Short mmCIF file of C-alpha atoms in Angstrom, two decimals:
data_model
loop_
_atom_site.label_atom_id
_atom_site.label_comp_id
_atom_site.label_asym_id
_atom_site.label_seq_id
_atom_site.Cartn_x
_atom_site.Cartn_y
_atom_site.Cartn_z
CA MET A 45 -37.52 -31.75 12.04
CA ALA A 46 -39.66 -33.37 14.55
CA ILE A 47 -37.21 -36.05 15.08
CA LEU A 48 -34.53 -33.55 15.68
CA LEU A 49 -36.28 -32.02 18.75
CA THR A 50 -36.90 -35.44 19.93
CA CYS A 51 -33.31 -35.72 19.49
CA LEU A 52 -32.35 -33.23 21.60
CA LEU A 53 -34.82 -33.43 24.09
CA THR A 54 -34.62 -36.89 25.05
CA GLN A 55 -30.66 -36.70 25.28
CA GLN A 56 -30.79 -33.68 27.58
CA VAL A 57 -28.42 -31.55 25.29
CA SER A 58 -28.18 -28.29 26.59
CA ILE A 59 -28.62 -25.18 24.12
CA ALA A 60 -26.76 -22.56 25.31
CA ARG A 61 -27.75 -18.81 23.63
CA ALA A 62 -25.00 -16.81 22.16
CA GLN A 63 -22.89 -14.62 24.19
CA GLU A 64 -22.82 -11.07 23.27
CA ALA A 65 -19.68 -9.91 21.70
CA PRO A 66 -17.45 -6.84 23.45
CA CYS A 67 -18.26 -4.00 21.47
CA THR A 68 -15.89 -1.29 21.93
CA PRO A 69 -17.44 2.28 20.83
CA GLU A 70 -14.92 4.55 18.66
CA PRO A 71 -13.26 7.31 20.52
CA SER A 72 -15.86 9.67 19.04
CA PHE A 73 -18.88 9.04 16.72
CA HIS A 74 -17.34 11.87 14.91
CA GLN A 75 -14.63 9.43 13.73
CA ARG A 76 -17.37 7.55 11.41
CA ILE A 77 -17.88 10.44 9.57
CA GLY A 78 -15.16 11.63 6.83
CA VAL A 79 -15.16 13.78 3.88
CA ASN A 80 -13.71 14.22 0.59
CA VAL A 81 -11.57 17.20 -0.39
CA GLU A 82 -11.12 18.10 -4.38
CA ARG A 83 -7.90 19.62 -3.93
CA THR A 84 -8.48 22.17 -7.63
CA ASP A 85 -8.12 25.73 -7.79
CA GLY A 86 -6.56 25.74 -4.63
CA ARG A 87 -8.78 24.69 -2.70
CA THR A 88 -8.19 22.90 0.16
CA ILE A 89 -10.21 21.95 3.72
CA ASP A 90 -9.40 25.15 4.94
CA SER A 91 -11.07 26.54 1.86
CA TYR A 92 -14.71 25.53 3.70
CA ASP A 93 -16.21 25.56 7.14
CA ALA A 94 -15.55 21.80 7.69
CA ALA A 95 -16.13 22.49 11.43
CA LEU A 96 -20.34 22.39 10.56
CA LEU A 97 -19.74 19.13 9.01
CA GLU A 98 -18.60 17.74 12.67
CA ALA A 99 -16.80 14.72 10.75
CA GLY A 100 -13.55 13.27 12.27
CA TRP A 101 -11.27 12.99 9.09
CA TYR A 102 -10.63 13.84 5.63
CA HIS A 103 -8.98 12.90 2.69
CA ASP A 104 -7.13 14.92 -0.41
CA TYR A 105 -5.60 12.61 -2.37
CA SER A 106 -2.10 13.64 -0.88
CA VAL A 107 0.21 13.18 1.46
CA SER A 108 1.64 15.45 3.71
CA VAL A 109 3.93 16.27 6.59
CA ALA A 110 2.07 18.97 8.06
CA PRO A 111 -1.98 18.62 6.74
CA SER A 112 -4.46 20.36 8.69
CA ARG A 113 -6.25 19.71 11.68
CA VAL A 114 -9.52 21.79 11.14
CA ASN A 115 -12.09 21.16 14.12
CA GLY A 116 -9.31 18.16 14.86
CA MET A 117 -10.52 16.33 11.82
CA GLN A 118 -7.47 13.73 11.11
CA HIS A 119 -6.02 13.68 7.56
CA VAL A 120 -5.85 10.70 5.89
CA GLN A 121 -2.73 9.95 3.70
CA LEU A 122 -2.76 8.78 0.56
CA VAL A 123 -0.04 7.19 -1.47
CA ARG A 124 -0.86 6.86 -5.01
CA ALA A 125 0.40 3.53 -7.29
CA THR A 126 1.92 6.40 -9.38
CA ILE A 127 4.43 7.69 -6.48
CA SER A 128 8.00 7.61 -7.45
CA THR A 129 10.07 4.99 -5.48
CA ALA A 130 13.64 6.82 -6.36
CA ASN A 131 13.07 8.70 -3.25
CA LEU A 132 10.64 7.08 -1.33
CA ASP A 133 12.49 7.32 2.02
CA GLY A 134 12.86 11.23 0.91
CA LEU A 135 9.23 11.55 -0.28
CA LEU A 136 7.03 9.45 2.83
CA GLY A 137 9.71 9.21 5.33
CA PRO A 138 9.16 12.86 6.79
CA ALA A 139 5.09 12.56 6.71
CA VAL A 140 4.91 9.25 8.28
CA ASP A 141 7.39 10.54 11.21
CA SER A 142 5.38 13.91 11.60
CA ASN A 143 2.35 11.68 11.72
CA PRO A 144 2.24 8.98 14.46
CA GLY A 145 -0.91 7.01 14.13
CA ALA A 146 -2.32 8.11 11.11
CA LEU A 147 -4.22 6.34 8.48
CA TRP A 148 -2.47 5.59 5.32
CA LEU A 149 -4.59 4.58 2.14
CA LEU A 150 -2.06 2.88 -0.70
CA GLY A 151 -3.58 3.62 -3.98
CA ASN A 152 -7.22 5.11 -4.91
CA GLU A 153 -9.71 3.35 -7.30
CA PRO A 154 -7.39 0.37 -7.65
CA ASP A 155 -10.30 -1.47 -9.48
CA ARG A 156 -10.03 1.35 -12.01
CA PHE A 157 -7.27 1.09 -14.61
CA SER A 158 -6.63 5.25 -15.37
CA GLN A 159 -6.62 5.81 -11.31
CA ASP A 160 -4.12 3.27 -9.33
CA GLY A 161 -5.65 -0.69 -11.14
#
């Protein structure tokens, strides 16, 4: 270690400090918080007082043309691996067209055989 330090000092090697990387914050801290909605017994995000959570997005294991946007929450679209490919454009096209800029997930729990693995 002393040899390295001596070499650096005698060679007048400049040691530069690391520069901070620019960090663009999320448009809203709410986008960092999301919730999962289990759609059993006909429940949807509208079945809950979701505005209290102040979350920015929710996920309910579905693809929707006109998802609910409770308190401005974004709906995360999920395309399951079990989707029929026979009419893929008909199934996904309207949802894609109606939700520009949406976040799409392809598959759920791909590491689990009984899900989308």
